[in-house]
Short mmCIF file of C-alpha atoms and ligand atoms in Angstrom, two decimals:
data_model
loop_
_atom_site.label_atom_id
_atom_site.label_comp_id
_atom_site.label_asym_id
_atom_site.label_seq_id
_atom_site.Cartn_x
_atom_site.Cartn_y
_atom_site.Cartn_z
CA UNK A 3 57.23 -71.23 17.93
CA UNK A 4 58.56 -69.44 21.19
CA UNK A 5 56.03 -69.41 23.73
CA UNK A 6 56.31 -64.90 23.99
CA UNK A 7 55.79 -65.14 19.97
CA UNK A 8 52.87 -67.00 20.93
CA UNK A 9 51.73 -64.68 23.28
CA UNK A 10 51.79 -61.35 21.60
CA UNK A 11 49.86 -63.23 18.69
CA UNK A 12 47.38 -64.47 20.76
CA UNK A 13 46.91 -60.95 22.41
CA UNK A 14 47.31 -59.06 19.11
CA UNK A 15 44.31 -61.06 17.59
CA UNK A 16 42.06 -60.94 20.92
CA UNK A 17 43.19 -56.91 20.67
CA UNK A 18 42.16 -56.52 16.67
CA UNK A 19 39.08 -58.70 17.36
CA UNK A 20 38.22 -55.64 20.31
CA UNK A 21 38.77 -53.50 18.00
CA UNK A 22 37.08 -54.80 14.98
CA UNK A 23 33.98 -55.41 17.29
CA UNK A 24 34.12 -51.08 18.68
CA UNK A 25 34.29 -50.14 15.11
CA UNK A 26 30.84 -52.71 14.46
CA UNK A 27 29.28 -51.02 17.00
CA UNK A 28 29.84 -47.45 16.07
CA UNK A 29 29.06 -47.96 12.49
CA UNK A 30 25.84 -49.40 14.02
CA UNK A 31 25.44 -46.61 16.24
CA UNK A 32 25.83 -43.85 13.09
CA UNK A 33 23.68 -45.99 11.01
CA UNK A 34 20.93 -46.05 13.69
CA UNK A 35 21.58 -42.34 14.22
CA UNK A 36 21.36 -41.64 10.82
CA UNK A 37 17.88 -43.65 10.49
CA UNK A 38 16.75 -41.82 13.04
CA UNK A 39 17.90 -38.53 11.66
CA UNK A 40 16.15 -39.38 8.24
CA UNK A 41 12.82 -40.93 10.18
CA UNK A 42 12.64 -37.49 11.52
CA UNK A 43 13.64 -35.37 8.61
CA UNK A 44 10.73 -37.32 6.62
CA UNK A 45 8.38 -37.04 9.69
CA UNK A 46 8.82 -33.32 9.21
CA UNK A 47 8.81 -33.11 5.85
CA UNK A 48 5.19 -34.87 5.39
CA UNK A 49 3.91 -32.50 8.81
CA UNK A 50 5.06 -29.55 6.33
CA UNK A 51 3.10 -31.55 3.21
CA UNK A 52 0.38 -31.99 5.13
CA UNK A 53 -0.14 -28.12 6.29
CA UNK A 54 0.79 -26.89 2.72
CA UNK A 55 -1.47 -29.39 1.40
CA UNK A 56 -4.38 -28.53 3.66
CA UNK A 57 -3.68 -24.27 3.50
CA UNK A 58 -6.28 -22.71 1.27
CA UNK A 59 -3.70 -20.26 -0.22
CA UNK A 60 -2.06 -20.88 -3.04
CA UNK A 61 1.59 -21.24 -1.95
CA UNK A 62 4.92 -21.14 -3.95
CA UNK A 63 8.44 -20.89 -2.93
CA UNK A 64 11.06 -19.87 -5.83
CA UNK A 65 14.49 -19.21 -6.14
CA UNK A 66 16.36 -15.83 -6.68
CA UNK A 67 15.59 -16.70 -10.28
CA UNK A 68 11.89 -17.22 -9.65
CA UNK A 69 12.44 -21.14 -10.93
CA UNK A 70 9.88 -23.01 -8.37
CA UNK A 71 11.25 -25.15 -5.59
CA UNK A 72 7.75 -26.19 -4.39
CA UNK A 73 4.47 -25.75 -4.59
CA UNK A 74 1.50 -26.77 -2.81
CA UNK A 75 -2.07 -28.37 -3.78
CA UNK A 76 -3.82 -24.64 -3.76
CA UNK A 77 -1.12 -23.10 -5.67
CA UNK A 78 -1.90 -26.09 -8.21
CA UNK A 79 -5.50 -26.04 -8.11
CA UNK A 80 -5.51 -21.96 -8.31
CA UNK A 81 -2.97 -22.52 -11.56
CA UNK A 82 -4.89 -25.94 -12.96
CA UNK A 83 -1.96 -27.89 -12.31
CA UNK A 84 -0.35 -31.12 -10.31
CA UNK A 85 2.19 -29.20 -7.99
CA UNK A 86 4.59 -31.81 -8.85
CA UNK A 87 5.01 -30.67 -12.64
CA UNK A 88 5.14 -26.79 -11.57
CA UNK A 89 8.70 -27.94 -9.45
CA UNK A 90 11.70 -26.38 -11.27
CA UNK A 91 9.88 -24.32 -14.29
CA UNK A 92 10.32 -20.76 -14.00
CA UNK A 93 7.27 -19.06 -12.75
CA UNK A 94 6.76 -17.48 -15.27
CA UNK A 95 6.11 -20.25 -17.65
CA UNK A 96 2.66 -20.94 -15.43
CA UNK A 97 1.16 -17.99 -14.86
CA UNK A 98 1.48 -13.91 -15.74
CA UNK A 99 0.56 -10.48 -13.77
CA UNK A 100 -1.13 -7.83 -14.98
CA UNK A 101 -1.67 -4.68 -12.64
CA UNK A 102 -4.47 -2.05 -13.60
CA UNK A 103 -4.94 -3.17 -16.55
CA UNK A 104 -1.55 -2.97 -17.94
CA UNK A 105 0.22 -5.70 -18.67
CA UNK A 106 3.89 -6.56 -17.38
CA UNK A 107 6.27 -9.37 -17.34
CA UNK A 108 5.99 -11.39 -14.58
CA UNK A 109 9.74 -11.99 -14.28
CA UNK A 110 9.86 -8.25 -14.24
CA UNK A 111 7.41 -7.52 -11.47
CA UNK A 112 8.66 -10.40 -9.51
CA UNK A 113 12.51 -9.26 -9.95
CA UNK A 114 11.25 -6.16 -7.84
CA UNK A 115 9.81 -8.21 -4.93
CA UNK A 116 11.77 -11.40 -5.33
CA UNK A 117 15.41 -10.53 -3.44
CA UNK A 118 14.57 -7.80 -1.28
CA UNK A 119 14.40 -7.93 2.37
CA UNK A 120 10.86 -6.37 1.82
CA UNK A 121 7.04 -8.58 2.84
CA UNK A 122 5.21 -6.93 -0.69
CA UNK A 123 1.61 -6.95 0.09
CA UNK A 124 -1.17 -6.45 -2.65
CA UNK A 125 -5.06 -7.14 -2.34
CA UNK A 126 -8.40 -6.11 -2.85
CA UNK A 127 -7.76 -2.39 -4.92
CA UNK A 128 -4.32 -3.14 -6.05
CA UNK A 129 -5.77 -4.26 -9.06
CA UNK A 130 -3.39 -7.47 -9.71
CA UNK A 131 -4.78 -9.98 -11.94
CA UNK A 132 -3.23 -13.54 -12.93
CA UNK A 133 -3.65 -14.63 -16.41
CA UNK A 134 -3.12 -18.48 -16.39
CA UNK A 135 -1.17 -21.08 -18.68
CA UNK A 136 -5.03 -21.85 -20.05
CA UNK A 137 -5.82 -17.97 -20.27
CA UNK A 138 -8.18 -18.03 -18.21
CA UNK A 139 -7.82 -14.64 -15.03
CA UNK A 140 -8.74 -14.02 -12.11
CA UNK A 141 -8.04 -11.06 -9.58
CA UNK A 142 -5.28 -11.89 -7.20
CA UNK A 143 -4.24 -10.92 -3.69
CA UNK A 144 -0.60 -11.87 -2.40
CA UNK A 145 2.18 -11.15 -0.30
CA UNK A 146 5.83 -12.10 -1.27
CA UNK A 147 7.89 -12.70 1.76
CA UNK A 148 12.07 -13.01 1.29
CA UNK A 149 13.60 -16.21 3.04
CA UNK A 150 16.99 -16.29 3.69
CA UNK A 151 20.44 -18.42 4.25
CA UNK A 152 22.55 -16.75 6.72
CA UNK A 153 20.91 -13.18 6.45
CA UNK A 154 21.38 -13.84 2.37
CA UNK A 155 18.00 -13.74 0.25
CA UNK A 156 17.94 -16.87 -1.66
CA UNK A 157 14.21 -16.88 -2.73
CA UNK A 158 10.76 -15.77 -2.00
CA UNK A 159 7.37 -17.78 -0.25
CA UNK A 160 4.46 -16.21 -2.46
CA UNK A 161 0.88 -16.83 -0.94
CA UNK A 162 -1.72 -15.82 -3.11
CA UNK A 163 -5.71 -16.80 -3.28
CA UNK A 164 -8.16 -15.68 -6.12
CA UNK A 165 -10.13 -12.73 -5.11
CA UNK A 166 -12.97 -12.79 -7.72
CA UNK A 167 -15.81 -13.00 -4.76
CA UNK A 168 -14.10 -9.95 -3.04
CA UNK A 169 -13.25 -7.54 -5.88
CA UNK A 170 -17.28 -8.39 -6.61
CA UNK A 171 -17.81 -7.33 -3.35
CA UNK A 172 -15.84 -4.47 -3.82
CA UNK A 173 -17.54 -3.57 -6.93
CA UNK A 174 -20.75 -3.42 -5.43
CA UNK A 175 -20.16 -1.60 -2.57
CA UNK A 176 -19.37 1.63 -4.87
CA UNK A 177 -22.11 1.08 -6.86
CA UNK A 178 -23.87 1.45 -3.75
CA UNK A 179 -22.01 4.07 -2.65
CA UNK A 180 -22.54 5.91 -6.04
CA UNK A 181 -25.79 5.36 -6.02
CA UNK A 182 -26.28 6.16 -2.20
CA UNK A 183 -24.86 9.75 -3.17
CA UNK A 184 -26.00 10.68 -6.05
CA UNK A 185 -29.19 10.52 -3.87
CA UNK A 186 -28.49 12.07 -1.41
CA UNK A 187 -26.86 15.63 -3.29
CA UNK A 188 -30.44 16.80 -4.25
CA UNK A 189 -31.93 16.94 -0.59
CA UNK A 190 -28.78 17.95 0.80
CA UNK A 191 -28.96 20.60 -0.98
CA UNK A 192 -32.31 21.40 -0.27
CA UNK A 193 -31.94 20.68 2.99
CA UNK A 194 -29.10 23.78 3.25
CA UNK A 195 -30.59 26.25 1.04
CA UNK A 196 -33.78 26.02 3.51
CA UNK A 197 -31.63 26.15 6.71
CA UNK A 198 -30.01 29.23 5.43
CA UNK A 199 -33.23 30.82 4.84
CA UNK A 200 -33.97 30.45 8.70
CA UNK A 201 -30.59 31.70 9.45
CA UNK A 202 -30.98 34.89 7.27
CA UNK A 203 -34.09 35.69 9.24
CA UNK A 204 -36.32 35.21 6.04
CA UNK A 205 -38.77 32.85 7.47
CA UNK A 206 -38.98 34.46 10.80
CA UNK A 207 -36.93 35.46 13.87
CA UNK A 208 -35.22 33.17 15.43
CA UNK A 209 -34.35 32.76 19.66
CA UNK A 210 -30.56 32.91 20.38
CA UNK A 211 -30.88 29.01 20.72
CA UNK A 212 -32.65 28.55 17.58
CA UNK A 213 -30.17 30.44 15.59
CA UNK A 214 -27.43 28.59 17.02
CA UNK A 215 -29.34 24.90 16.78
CA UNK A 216 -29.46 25.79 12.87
CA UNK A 217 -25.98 26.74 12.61
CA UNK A 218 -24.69 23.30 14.00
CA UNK A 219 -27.62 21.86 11.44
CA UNK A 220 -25.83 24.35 8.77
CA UNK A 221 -21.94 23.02 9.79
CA UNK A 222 -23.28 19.22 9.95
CA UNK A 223 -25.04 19.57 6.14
CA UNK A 224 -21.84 21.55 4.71
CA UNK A 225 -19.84 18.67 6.04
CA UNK A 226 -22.21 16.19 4.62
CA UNK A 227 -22.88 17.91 1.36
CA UNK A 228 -18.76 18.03 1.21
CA UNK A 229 -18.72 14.03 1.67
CA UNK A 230 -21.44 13.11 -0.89
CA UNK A 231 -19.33 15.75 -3.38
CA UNK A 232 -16.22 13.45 -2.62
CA UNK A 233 -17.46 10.00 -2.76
CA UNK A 234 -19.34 11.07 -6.75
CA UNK A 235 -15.96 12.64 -7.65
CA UNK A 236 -13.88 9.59 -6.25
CA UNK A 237 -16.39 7.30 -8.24
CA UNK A 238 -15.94 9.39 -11.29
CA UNK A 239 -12.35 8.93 -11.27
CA UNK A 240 -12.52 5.54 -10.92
CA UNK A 241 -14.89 4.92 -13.75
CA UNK A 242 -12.58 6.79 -15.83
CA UNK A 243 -15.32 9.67 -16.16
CA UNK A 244 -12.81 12.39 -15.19
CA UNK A 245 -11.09 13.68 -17.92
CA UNK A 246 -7.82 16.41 -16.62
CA UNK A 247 -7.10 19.33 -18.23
CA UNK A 248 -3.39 19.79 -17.78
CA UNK A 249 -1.54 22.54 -18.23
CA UNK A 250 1.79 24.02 -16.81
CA UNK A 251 1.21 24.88 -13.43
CA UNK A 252 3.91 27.02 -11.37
CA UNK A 253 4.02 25.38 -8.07
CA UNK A 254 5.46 28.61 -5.78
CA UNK A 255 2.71 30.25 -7.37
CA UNK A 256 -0.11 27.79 -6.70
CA UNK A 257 1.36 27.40 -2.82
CA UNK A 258 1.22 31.42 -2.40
CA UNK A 259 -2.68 31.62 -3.16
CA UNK A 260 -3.65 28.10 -0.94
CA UNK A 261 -1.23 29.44 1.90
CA UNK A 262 -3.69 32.84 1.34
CA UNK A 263 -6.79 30.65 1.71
CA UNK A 264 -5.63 28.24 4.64
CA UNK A 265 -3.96 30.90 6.82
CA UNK A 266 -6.81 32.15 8.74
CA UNK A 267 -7.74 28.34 9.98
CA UNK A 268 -3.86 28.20 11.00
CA UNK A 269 -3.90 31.24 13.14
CA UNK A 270 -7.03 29.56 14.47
CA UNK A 271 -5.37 26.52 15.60
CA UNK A 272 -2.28 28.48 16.19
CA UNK A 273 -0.10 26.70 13.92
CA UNK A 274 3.14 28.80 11.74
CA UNK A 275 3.15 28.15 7.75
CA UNK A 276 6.53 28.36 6.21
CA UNK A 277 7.62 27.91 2.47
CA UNK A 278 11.53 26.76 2.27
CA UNK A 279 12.97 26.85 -1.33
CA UNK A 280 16.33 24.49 -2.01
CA UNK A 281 18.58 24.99 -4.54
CA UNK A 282 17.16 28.17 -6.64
CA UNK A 283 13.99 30.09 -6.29
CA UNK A 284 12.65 29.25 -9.77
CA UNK A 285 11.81 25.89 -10.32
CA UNK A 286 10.09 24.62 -13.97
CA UNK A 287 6.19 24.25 -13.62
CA UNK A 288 4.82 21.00 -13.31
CA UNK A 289 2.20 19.42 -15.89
CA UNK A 290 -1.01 19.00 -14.30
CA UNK A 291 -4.50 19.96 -14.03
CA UNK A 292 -4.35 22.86 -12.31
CA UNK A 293 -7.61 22.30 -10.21
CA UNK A 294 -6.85 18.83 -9.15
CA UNK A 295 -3.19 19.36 -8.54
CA UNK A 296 -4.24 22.30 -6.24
CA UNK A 297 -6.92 19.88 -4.29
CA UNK A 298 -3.77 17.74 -3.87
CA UNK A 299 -1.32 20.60 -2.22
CA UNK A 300 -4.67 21.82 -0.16
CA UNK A 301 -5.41 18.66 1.21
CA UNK A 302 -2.20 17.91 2.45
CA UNK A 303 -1.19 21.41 3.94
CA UNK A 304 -5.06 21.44 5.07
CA UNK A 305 -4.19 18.02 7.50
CA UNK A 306 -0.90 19.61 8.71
CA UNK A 307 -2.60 22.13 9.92
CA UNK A 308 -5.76 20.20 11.35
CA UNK A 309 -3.49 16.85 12.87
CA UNK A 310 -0.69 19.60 14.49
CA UNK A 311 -0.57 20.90 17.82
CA UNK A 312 -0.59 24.46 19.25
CA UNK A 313 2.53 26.27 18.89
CA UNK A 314 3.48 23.80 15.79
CA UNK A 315 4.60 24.34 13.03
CA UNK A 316 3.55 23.50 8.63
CA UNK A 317 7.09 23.60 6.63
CA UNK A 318 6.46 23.43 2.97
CA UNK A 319 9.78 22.60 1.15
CA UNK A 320 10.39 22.82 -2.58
CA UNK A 321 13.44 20.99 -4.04
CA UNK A 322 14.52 20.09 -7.78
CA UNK A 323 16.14 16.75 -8.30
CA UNK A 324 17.31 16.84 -11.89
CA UNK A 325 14.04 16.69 -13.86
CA UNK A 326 11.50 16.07 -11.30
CA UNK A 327 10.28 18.75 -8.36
CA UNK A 328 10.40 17.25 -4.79
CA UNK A 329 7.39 18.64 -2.85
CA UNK A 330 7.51 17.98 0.82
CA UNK A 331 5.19 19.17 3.86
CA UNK A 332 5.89 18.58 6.91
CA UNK A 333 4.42 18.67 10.18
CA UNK A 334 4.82 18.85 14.23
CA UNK A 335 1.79 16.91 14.99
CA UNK A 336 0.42 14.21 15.91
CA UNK A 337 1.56 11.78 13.85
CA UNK A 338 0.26 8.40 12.00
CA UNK A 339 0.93 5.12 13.76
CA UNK A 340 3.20 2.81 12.61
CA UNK A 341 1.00 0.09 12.03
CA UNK A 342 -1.41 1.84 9.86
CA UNK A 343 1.01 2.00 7.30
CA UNK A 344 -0.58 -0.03 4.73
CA UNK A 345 -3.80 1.20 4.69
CA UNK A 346 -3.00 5.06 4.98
CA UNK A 347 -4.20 5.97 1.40
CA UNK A 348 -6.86 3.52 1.78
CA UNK A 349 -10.85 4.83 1.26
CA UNK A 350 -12.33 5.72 4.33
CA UNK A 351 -8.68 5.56 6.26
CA UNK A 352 -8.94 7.80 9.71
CA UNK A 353 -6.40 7.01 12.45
CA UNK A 354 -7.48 6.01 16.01
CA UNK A 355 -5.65 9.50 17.22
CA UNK A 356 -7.52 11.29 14.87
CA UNK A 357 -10.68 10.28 14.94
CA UNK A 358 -11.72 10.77 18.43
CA UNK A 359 -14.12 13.49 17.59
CA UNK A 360 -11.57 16.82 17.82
CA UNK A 361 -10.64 16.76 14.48
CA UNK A 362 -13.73 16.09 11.39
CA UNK A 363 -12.60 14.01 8.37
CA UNK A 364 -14.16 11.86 6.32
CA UNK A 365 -10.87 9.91 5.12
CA UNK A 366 -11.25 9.95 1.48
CA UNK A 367 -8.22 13.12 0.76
CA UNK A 368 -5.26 10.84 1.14
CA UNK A 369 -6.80 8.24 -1.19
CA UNK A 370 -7.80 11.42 -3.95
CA UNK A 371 -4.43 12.69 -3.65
CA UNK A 372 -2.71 8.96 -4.12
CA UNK A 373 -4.81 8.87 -7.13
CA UNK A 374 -4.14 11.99 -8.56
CA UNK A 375 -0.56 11.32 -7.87
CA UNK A 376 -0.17 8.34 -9.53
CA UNK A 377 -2.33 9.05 -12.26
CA UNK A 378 0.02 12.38 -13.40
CA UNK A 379 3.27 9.91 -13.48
CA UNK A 380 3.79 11.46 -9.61
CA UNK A 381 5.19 9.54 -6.60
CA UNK A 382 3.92 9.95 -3.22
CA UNK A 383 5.49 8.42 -0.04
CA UNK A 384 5.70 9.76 4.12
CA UNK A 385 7.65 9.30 6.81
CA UNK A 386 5.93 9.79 10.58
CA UNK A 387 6.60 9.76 14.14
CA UNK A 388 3.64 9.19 16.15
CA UNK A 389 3.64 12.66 18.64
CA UNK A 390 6.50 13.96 16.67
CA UNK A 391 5.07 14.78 12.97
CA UNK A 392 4.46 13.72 9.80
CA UNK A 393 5.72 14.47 6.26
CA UNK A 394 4.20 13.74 3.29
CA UNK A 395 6.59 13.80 -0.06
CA UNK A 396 5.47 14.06 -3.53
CA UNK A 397 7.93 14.14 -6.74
CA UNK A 398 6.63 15.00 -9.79
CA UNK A 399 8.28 15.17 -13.22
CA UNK A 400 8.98 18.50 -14.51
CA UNK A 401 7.38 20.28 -17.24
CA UNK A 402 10.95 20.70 -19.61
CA UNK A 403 9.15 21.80 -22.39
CA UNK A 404 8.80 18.53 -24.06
CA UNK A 405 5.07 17.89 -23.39
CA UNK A 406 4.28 21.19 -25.34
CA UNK A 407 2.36 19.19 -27.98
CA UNK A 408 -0.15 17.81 -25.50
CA UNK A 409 -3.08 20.18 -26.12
CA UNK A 410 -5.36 20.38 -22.96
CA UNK A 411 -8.87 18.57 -23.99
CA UNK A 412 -12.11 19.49 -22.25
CA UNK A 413 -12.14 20.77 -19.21
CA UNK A 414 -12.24 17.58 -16.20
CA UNK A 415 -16.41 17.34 -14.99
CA UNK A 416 -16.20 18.33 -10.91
P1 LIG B 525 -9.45 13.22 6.68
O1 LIG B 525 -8.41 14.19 7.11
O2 LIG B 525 -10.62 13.88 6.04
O3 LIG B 525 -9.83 12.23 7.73
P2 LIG B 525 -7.47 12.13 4.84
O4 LIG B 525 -7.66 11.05 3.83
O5 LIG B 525 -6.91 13.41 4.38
O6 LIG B 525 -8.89 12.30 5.50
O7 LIG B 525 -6.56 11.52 5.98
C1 LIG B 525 -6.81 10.21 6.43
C2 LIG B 525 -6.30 10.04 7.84
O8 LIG B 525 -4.86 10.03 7.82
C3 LIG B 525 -6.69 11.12 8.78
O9 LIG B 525 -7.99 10.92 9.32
C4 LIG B 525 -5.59 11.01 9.84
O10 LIG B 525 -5.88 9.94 10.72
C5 LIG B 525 -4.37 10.62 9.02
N1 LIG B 525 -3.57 11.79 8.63
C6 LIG B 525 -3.53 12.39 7.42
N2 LIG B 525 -2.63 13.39 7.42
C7 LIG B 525 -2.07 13.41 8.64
C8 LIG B 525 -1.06 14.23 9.27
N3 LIG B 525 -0.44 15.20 8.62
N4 LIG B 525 -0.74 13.95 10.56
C9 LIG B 525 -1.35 12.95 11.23
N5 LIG B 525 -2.31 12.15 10.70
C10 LIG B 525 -2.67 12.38 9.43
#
């Protein structure tokens, strides 16, 4: 064999050998890499275990199609199951939601949260119950929070816990409350029907002072007396005690008489009233009872006035929308703050720039008028600007005609 021949096969194997030997090495290299990769990968995975596993809240995570993806030790305890059988069922399959009593399909109420880019929040109030795979309920609090894969939903993380202790709580506390003012009404009462004898001069002549220390006592009882009304009526309504009389109530009408009623306290905080009607001047009535309906409008035309500013303004607008009325009323005023927004139509809600002592309230209209709403097939929503204004819309169905047959039962205890 030439000695060149020799050469470049000499060379070529020391080369291939080189070669052979880089490639070795990076394979080991990726396979190290990829070790370490999965090392850390499973590291993480059992530090995310462990703080699912040790979170008191029932946690699940489901697809867009509410089929589970996991689930952790709460979640199974809450649902009387190993986590590791709930993974892949449909959610539905191991537990349902009830709200207020009436049933609905979990898949249903889910399909709502599930795939918006919405956090859903319900607790202690909302009136969500889970009925288990055993049957066995219990009240539920959750929030539903959308995760995503490049700004897509793909799924939801529900947290939930049972809320039996709280709702107990809850339960108490306006049996207390109930009790508290039912109480309270007869000395109340008493208590103003003697100070008005003093300030009608029949049980003797009163200094300038005197007459002026009993009509703060007079303003501070009226105020109570109003409180202890609304707390008995709020528990009434609750316990189902309240039975409405509806009937067909013209709105424009009902606005005219509580504009009539509320305009002298505007003038007094030197605030303008204005009705605006869109898209005709006649609108269908509404069906509701009248008395309740008109606590509704009052209450929120009454806080537009009392949370405005000088100079500002209350704009009432009226606007059909095929077979429902859209009420709004707006204000100029001060405004709610942002982060109240979940508890706005919550009992006993004030804000922190309204309840600094300028403005009385006891918090308990916006929850009446949610109520109400809700309860006559309404919707209620708002929209505020803290130091800009607030505006509070209702929509209610209209009265077409086609609820003629409902005959108004006995007039609603107040
Ligand atoms: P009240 O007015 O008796 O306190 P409400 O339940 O009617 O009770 O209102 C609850 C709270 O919501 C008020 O205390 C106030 O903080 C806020 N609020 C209601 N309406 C308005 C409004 N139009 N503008 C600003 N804040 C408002």
């Amino acid at each position: 064999m030439p000695a060149d021949n020799l050469f470049y096969i000499t060379n070529g194997v020391a080369l291939s050998a080189v070669l052979f030997s880089l490639y070795i090495a990076y394979s080991m290299r990726t396979v190290y890499r990829l070790r370490q990769a999965k090392a850390r990968v499973e590291y993480e995975q059992r530090q995310l275990n462990a703080i699912l596993s040790s979170m008191g809240e029932g946690i699940v995570v489901v697809d867009l199609k509410v089929n589970v993806l996991l689930m952790n030790q709460a979640a199974g305890a809450l649902l009387r199951m190993a986590p590791a059988d709930g993974i892949g069922k449909n959610i539905t399959s191991l537990m349902n939601l009830a709200v207020k009593g009436e049933r609905r399909d979990l898949y249903a109420i889910l399909h709502d949260f599930v795939g918006t880019v919405d956090i859903i929040r319900a607790g202690v109030g909302d009136g969500y119950v889970v009925t288990r795979h055993d049957g066995r309920e219990f009240p539920v609090s959750f929030v539903v929070t959308p995760f995503f894969d490049n700004r897509v939903v793909i799924g939801a993380i529900i947290v939930f816990s049972d809320i039996t202790r709280e709702v107990e709580i809850d339960r108490a506390k306006d049996e207390f409350v109930s009790f508290a003012s039912h109480q309270l009404r007869t000395p109340l009462g008493s208590m103003r029907w003697n100070i008005e004898m003093f300030l009608d001069g029949a049980l003797g002549r009163l200094t300038k002072e005197g007459k002026q220390a009993f009509a703060d006592m007079h303003e501070s009882v009226q105020f109570l007396i109003g409180l202890v009304n609304k707390l008995l009526d709020i528990s009434r309504i609750e316990e189902g005690r309240v039975i409405d009389a509806p009937a067909a109530v013209d709105v424009p009408d009902m606005l005219n008489g509580i504009i009539k009623r509320v305009w002298g306290e505007a003038e007094q905080r030197n605030v303008t009233l204005h009705v605006e009607k869109r898209g005709g001047k006649n609108f269908p009535p509404v069906w509701v009872d009248p008395d309740r309906f008109e606590d509704v409008l009052s209450n929120l035309i009454s806080n537009g006035i009392k949370y405005n500013r000088p100079g500002g303004t209350v704009i009432i607008t009226l606007e059909r929308r095929d077979k429902e009325l859209m009420i709004a009323i707006s204000d100029t005023g001060i405004g709610i703050p942002q982060e109240d927004r979940s508890r706005v139509f919550s009992k006993f809600y004030r804000a922190s720039n309204a309840s600094d002592g300028s403005v009385k309230g006891t918090g308990l209209g916006l929850f009446m008028v949610k109520l109400y709403i809700e309860k006559s097939h309404g919707k209620i929503s708002y929209e505020s600007e803290l130091g800009k204004g607030t505006t509070f819309f209702i929509t209610m169905p209209l009265f077409l005609g086609t609820m003629s047959a409902v005959t108004a039962p006995e007039k609603s205890k107040r």
